[in-house]
mmCIF file of C-alpha atoms in Angstrom:
data_model
loop_
_atom_site.group_PDB
_atom_site.id
_atom_site.type_symbol
_atom_site.label_atom_id
_atom_site.label_comp_id
_atom_site.label_asym_id
_atom_site.label_seq_id
_atom_site.Cartn_x
_atom_site.Cartn_y
_atom_site.Cartn_z
ATOM 1 C CA GLU A 2 101.527 104.320 87.045
ATOM 2 C CA THR A 3 104.644 106.328 87.907
ATOM 3 C CA GLY A 4 102.961 109.385 89.355
ATOM 4 C CA VAL A 5 104.145 111.625 86.533
ATOM 5 C CA THR A 6 101.697 112.454 83.783
ATOM 6 C CA GLN A 7 102.284 114.200 80.488
ATOM 7 C CA THR A 8 99.905 115.649 77.924
ATOM 8 C CA PRO A 9 99.484 115.361 75.072
ATOM 9 C CA ARG A 10 100.902 111.918 74.369
ATOM 10 C CA HIS A 11 101.258 112.654 70.687
ATOM 11 C CA LEU A 12 101.588 115.988 68.895
ATOM 12 C CA VAL A 13 101.996 116.865 65.252
ATOM 13 C CA MET A 14 102.731 120.492 64.474
ATOM 14 C CA GLY A 15 103.878 122.674 61.648
ATOM 15 C CA MET A 16 106.984 124.800 61.876
ATOM 16 C CA THR A 17 104.966 127.975 62.373
ATOM 17 C CA ASN A 18 102.726 126.617 65.139
ATOM 18 C CA LYS A 19 102.904 127.345 68.843
ATOM 19 C CA LYS A 20 102.108 124.540 71.231
ATOM 20 C CA SER A 21 102.774 123.600 74.844
ATOM 21 C CA LEU A 22 103.633 120.331 76.546
ATOM 22 C CA LYS A 23 102.399 119.772 80.072
ATOM 23 C CA CYS A 24 103.823 117.677 82.864
ATOM 24 C CA GLU A 25 102.359 117.086 86.299
ATOM 25 C CA GLN A 26 103.853 115.098 89.160
ATOM 26 C CA HIS A 27 101.827 113.768 92.073
ATOM 27 C CA LEU A 28 104.793 112.613 94.150
ATOM 28 C CA GLY A 29 105.562 115.696 96.206
ATOM 29 C CA HIS A 30 108.979 116.050 94.567
ATOM 30 C CA ASN A 31 111.045 119.216 94.517
ATOM 31 C CA ALA A 32 112.919 118.782 91.240
ATOM 32 C CA MET A 33 111.557 118.451 87.711
ATOM 33 C CA TYR A 34 113.286 117.860 84.391
ATOM 34 C CA TRP A 35 112.687 118.032 80.659
ATOM 35 C CA TYR A 36 114.550 115.548 78.457
ATOM 36 C CA LYS A 37 114.666 115.010 74.709
ATOM 37 C CA GLN A 38 114.977 111.418 73.512
ATOM 38 C CA SER A 39 115.870 110.784 69.869
ATOM 39 C CA ALA A 40 116.230 107.342 68.344
ATOM 40 C CA LYS A 41 119.482 105.610 69.272
ATOM 41 C CA LYS A 42 120.802 108.681 71.071
ATOM 42 C CA PRO A 43 121.321 109.305 74.778
ATOM 43 C CA LEU A 44 118.713 111.181 76.706
ATOM 44 C CA GLU A 45 119.465 114.884 76.401
ATOM 45 C CA LEU A 46 118.805 116.952 79.485
ATOM 46 C CA MET A 47 117.129 120.204 78.453
ATOM 47 C CA PHE A 48 116.006 121.952 81.626
ATOM 48 C CA VAL A 49 116.092 121.367 85.362
ATOM 49 C CA TYR A 50 113.940 123.074 87.956
ATOM 50 C CA SER A 51 114.402 122.856 91.687
ATOM 51 C CA LEU A 52 111.744 124.373 93.923
ATOM 52 C CA GLU A 53 110.334 126.172 90.892
ATOM 53 C CA GLU A 54 113.633 127.824 89.999
ATOM 54 C CA ARG A 55 115.519 126.918 86.849
ATOM 55 C CA VAL A 56 118.947 125.542 87.730
ATOM 56 C CA GLU A 57 120.076 124.172 84.405
ATOM 57 C CA ASN A 58 119.653 125.142 80.786
ATOM 58 C CA ASN A 59 121.845 122.999 78.590
ATOM 59 C CA SER A 60 122.246 125.315 75.611
ATOM 60 C CA VAL A 61 118.747 124.649 74.410
ATOM 61 C CA PRO A 62 117.506 126.763 71.463
ATOM 62 C CA SER A 63 115.207 129.611 72.433
ATOM 63 C CA ARG A 64 112.367 128.053 70.449
ATOM 64 C CA PHE A 65 111.953 125.847 73.553
ATOM 65 C CA SER A 66 110.733 127.812 76.559
ATOM 66 C CA PRO A 67 110.098 126.136 79.923
ATOM 67 C CA GLU A 68 107.763 127.285 82.642
ATOM 68 C CA CYS A 69 107.388 125.978 86.176
ATOM 69 C CA PRO A 70 104.476 127.730 87.922
ATOM 70 C CA ASN A 71 104.671 125.473 90.996
ATOM 71 C CA SER A 72 106.530 122.386 92.158
ATOM 72 C CA SER A 73 103.929 120.037 90.685
ATOM 73 C CA HIS A 74 103.653 121.438 87.178
ATOM 74 C CA LEU A 75 106.113 121.919 84.355
ATOM 75 C CA PHE A 76 105.438 123.210 80.867
ATOM 76 C CA LEU A 77 107.489 123.286 77.695
ATOM 77 C CA HIS A 78 106.349 125.974 75.273
ATOM 78 C CA LEU A 79 107.219 125.329 71.642
ATOM 79 C CA HIS A 80 107.343 127.802 68.758
ATOM 80 C CA THR A 81 108.820 127.849 65.257
ATOM 81 C CA LEU A 82 110.260 124.374 65.667
ATOM 82 C CA GLN A 83 112.337 122.563 63.078
ATOM 83 C CA PRO A 84 111.831 119.025 61.728
ATOM 84 C CA GLU A 85 114.956 117.907 63.613
ATOM 85 C CA ASP A 86 113.131 118.727 66.844
ATOM 86 C CA SER A 87 110.894 115.710 66.253
ATOM 87 C CA ALA A 88 111.536 113.378 69.179
ATOM 88 C CA LEU A 89 110.098 111.971 72.382
ATOM 89 C CA TYR A 90 110.009 114.623 75.110
ATOM 90 C CA LEU A 91 110.167 113.160 78.579
ATOM 91 C CA CYS A 92 109.393 114.852 81.846
ATOM 92 C CA ALA A 93 110.832 113.506 85.088
ATOM 93 C CA SER A 94 110.815 114.406 88.757
ATOM 94 C CA SER A 95 112.931 113.533 91.769
ATOM 95 C CA GLN A 96 112.738 114.278 95.471
ATOM 96 C CA ASP A 97 115.695 116.624 95.248
ATOM 97 C CA LEU A 98 118.584 117.330 92.899
ATOM 98 C CA GLU A 99 121.285 115.401 94.673
ATOM 99 C CA GLY A 100 122.036 111.992 93.308
ATOM 100 C CA SER A 101 121.259 109.036 95.494
ATOM 101 C CA SER A 102 119.028 106.012 95.418
ATOM 102 C CA TYR A 103 116.423 108.118 97.174
ATOM 103 C CA ASN A 104 116.588 110.666 94.399
ATOM 104 C CA GLU A 105 115.860 108.388 91.516
ATOM 105 C CA GLN A 106 114.082 110.127 88.714
ATOM 106 C CA PHE A 107 110.517 109.139 87.930
ATOM 107 C CA PHE A 108 109.576 109.608 84.306
ATOM 108 C CA GLY A 109 106.333 110.417 82.616
ATOM 109 C CA PRO A 110 105.249 108.510 79.493
ATOM 110 C CA GLY A 111 106.486 111.242 77.201
ATOM 111 C CA THR A 112 105.069 113.280 74.349
ATOM 112 C CA ARG A 113 105.875 112.014 70.875
ATOM 113 C CA LEU A 114 106.405 115.213 68.868
ATOM 114 C CA THR A 115 106.468 115.339 65.086
ATOM 115 C CA VAL A 116 107.340 118.612 63.370
ATOM 116 C CA LEU A 117 106.313 118.819 59.733
ATOM 117 C CA GLY B 14 134.201 115.611 77.678
ATOM 118 C CA GLN B 15 131.671 113.386 79.389
ATOM 119 C CA ASN B 16 130.897 110.044 77.865
ATOM 120 C CA ILE B 17 128.901 106.927 78.643
ATOM 121 C CA ASP B 18 129.448 103.834 76.490
ATOM 122 C CA GLN B 19 127.264 100.762 76.355
ATOM 123 C CA PRO B 20 126.578 98.224 73.582
ATOM 124 C CA THR B 21 123.846 99.177 71.166
ATOM 125 C CA GLU B 22 122.123 95.816 71.092
ATOM 126 C CA MET B 23 122.378 92.377 72.688
ATOM 127 C CA THR B 24 120.507 89.130 72.165
ATOM 128 C CA ALA B 25 119.965 86.413 74.762
ATOM 129 C CA THR B 26 117.850 83.327 75.280
ATOM 130 C CA GLU B 27 114.929 82.966 77.660
ATOM 131 C CA GLY B 28 116.086 81.461 80.954
ATOM 132 C CA ALA B 29 119.715 82.422 80.407
ATOM 133 C CA ILE B 30 121.928 85.120 81.988
ATOM 134 C CA VAL B 31 123.062 88.308 80.292
ATOM 135 C CA GLN B 32 125.515 91.004 81.355
ATOM 136 C CA ILE B 33 125.207 94.539 79.993
ATOM 137 C CA ASN B 34 128.347 96.625 80.389
ATOM 138 C CA CYS B 35 128.680 100.359 80.831
ATOM 139 C CA THR B 36 131.868 102.428 80.893
ATOM 140 C CA TYR B 37 131.923 106.080 81.765
ATOM 141 C CA GLN B 38 134.095 109.179 81.801
ATOM 142 C CA THR B 39 132.510 112.059 83.659
ATOM 143 C CA SER B 40 133.484 115.208 85.526
ATOM 144 C CA GLY B 41 132.895 113.945 89.030
ATOM 145 C CA PHE B 42 130.909 110.947 90.130
ATOM 146 C CA ASN B 43 127.757 110.917 92.208
ATOM 147 C CA GLY B 44 126.421 107.468 91.619
ATOM 148 C CA LEU B 45 125.456 105.282 88.691
ATOM 149 C CA PHE B 46 121.896 104.404 87.764
ATOM 150 C CA TRP B 47 120.386 101.699 85.598
ATOM 151 C CA TYR B 48 116.963 102.208 84.073
ATOM 152 C CA GLN B 49 114.761 99.925 82.004
ATOM 153 C CA GLN B 50 112.715 101.297 79.133
ATOM 154 C CA HIS B 51 110.194 99.212 77.246
ATOM 155 C CA ALA B 52 109.365 100.366 73.740
ATOM 156 C CA GLY B 53 106.991 103.308 73.813
ATOM 157 C CA GLU B 54 107.125 103.621 77.586
ATOM 158 C CA ALA B 55 108.879 105.736 80.202
ATOM 159 C CA PRO B 56 112.222 104.677 81.690
ATOM 160 C CA THR B 57 111.854 103.041 85.105
ATOM 161 C CA PHE B 58 114.481 102.842 87.836
ATOM 162 C CA LEU B 59 116.278 99.529 88.334
ATOM 163 C CA SER B 60 119.320 100.135 90.493
ATOM 164 C CA TYR B 61 121.756 102.624 91.982
ATOM 165 C CA ASN B 62 125.443 102.113 92.856
ATOM 166 C CA VAL B 63 127.655 104.669 94.561
ATOM 167 C CA LEU B 64 130.188 102.355 96.234
ATOM 168 C CA ASP B 65 132.257 99.630 94.587
ATOM 169 C CA GLY B 66 130.742 96.202 94.569
ATOM 170 C CA LEU B 67 127.657 94.274 93.703
ATOM 171 C CA GLU B 68 124.084 95.244 94.513
ATOM 172 C CA GLU B 69 121.571 92.456 94.144
ATOM 173 C CA LYS B 70 117.857 92.920 93.711
ATOM 174 C CA GLY B 71 115.994 89.774 92.784
ATOM 175 C CA ARG B 72 116.898 88.609 89.291
ATOM 176 C CA PHE B 73 118.828 91.834 88.630
ATOM 177 C CA SER B 74 122.257 92.759 89.989
ATOM 178 C CA SER B 75 124.411 95.781 89.325
ATOM 179 C CA PHE B 76 128.169 96.070 89.803
ATOM 180 C CA LEU B 77 130.382 99.129 90.048
ATOM 181 C CA SER B 78 134.119 99.730 89.889
ATOM 182 C CA ARG B 79 134.837 103.421 90.291
ATOM 183 C CA SER B 80 138.576 103.058 89.649
ATOM 184 C CA LYS B 81 137.839 101.477 86.276
ATOM 185 C CA GLY B 82 134.873 103.687 85.397
ATOM 186 C CA TYR B 83 132.886 100.529 84.803
ATOM 187 C CA SER B 84 129.551 99.025 85.699
ATOM 188 C CA TYR B 85 127.485 96.108 84.569
ATOM 189 C CA LEU B 86 123.874 95.046 84.911
ATOM 190 C CA LEU B 87 123.371 91.310 85.286
ATOM 191 C CA LEU B 88 120.007 89.799 84.460
ATOM 192 C CA LYS B 89 119.372 86.198 85.499
ATOM 193 C CA GLU B 90 116.638 83.737 84.518
ATOM 194 C CA LEU B 91 115.694 85.907 81.574
ATOM 195 C CA GLN B 92 112.022 86.269 80.745
ATOM 196 C CA MET B 93 110.436 87.513 77.547
ATOM 197 C CA LYS B 94 109.234 90.606 79.409
ATOM 198 C CA ASP B 95 112.869 91.586 79.972
ATOM 199 C CA SER B 96 113.065 92.576 76.306
ATOM 200 C CA ALA B 97 113.664 96.316 76.611
ATOM 201 C CA SER B 98 116.333 98.975 76.433
ATOM 202 C CA TYR B 99 118.615 99.325 79.445
ATOM 203 C CA LEU B 100 119.966 102.794 80.120
ATOM 204 C CA CYS B 101 123.098 103.540 82.120
ATOM 205 C CA ALA B 102 123.353 107.015 83.662
ATOM 206 C CA VAL B 103 126.007 108.654 85.852
ATOM 207 C CA GLY B 104 125.559 111.597 88.212
ATOM 208 C CA ASP B 105 128.256 114.178 87.530
ATOM 209 C CA SER B 106 129.780 116.788 89.834
ATOM 210 C CA ASN B 107 126.637 118.909 89.479
ATOM 211 C CA TYR B 108 124.410 115.937 90.245
ATOM 212 C CA GLN B 109 123.100 116.021 86.698
ATOM 213 C CA LEU B 110 122.608 112.641 85.065
ATOM 214 C CA ILE B 111 124.728 111.878 82.016
ATOM 215 C CA TRP B 112 123.015 109.161 79.988
ATOM 216 C CA GLY B 113 124.231 106.408 77.717
ATOM 217 C CA ALA B 114 122.370 105.711 74.486
ATOM 218 C CA GLY B 115 120.943 102.507 75.921
ATOM 219 C CA THR B 116 121.338 98.816 75.146
ATOM 220 C CA LYS B 117 118.448 97.153 73.381
ATOM 221 C CA LEU B 118 118.088 93.649 74.779
ATOM 222 C CA ILE B 119 116.300 91.089 72.622
ATOM 223 C CA ILE B 120 115.158 87.891 74.319
ATOM 224 C CA LYS B 121 114.539 84.852 72.126
ATOM 225 C CA PRO B 122 112.527 81.780 73.181
#
């Protein structure tokens, strides 16, 4: 158990649906991340939050909308997605943003998203 | 641009040693991470290098040469449970992690 949970684990949605992914970390960390993982591609960083403020948005389409109501919870709201958005969506947290061995990122198990 | 290169797939024999290489070109350098990811599971932290040299942790070791933009992960006494993908990631000047596509390691009996 890594201390980062994600729900749902699997999600199938149509292109006109609206759904939300939820992430919760129980580690007392200050930074949280959303990643997209597609087969045989590098992890793509989507959003970064530090102390509940968004610090990075890597040119992600507006059909993905993050929300961080507090330092323990992170949501990814989805609407009018495309089939190419089908992927594994991973949430991660770290103590802080700065890179060091003490700021390793802890990942949740991911949500496997399929867009029909 | 920023780029992390690692082999797509490697095969090794149980009990043997395998070295997984990673080369990188990034804007700035704030450490290099190795993660292990079993199929269908979350990536888990293996090692972190920020200075040149070898870091040893049990059966796993990680090496870094900043001047060459190069790292490797060395796995000794391979076990079947080591079959997984191994992800190399580099912290850039903004402390964001730039990820490689991962190396799928297949262990054969």
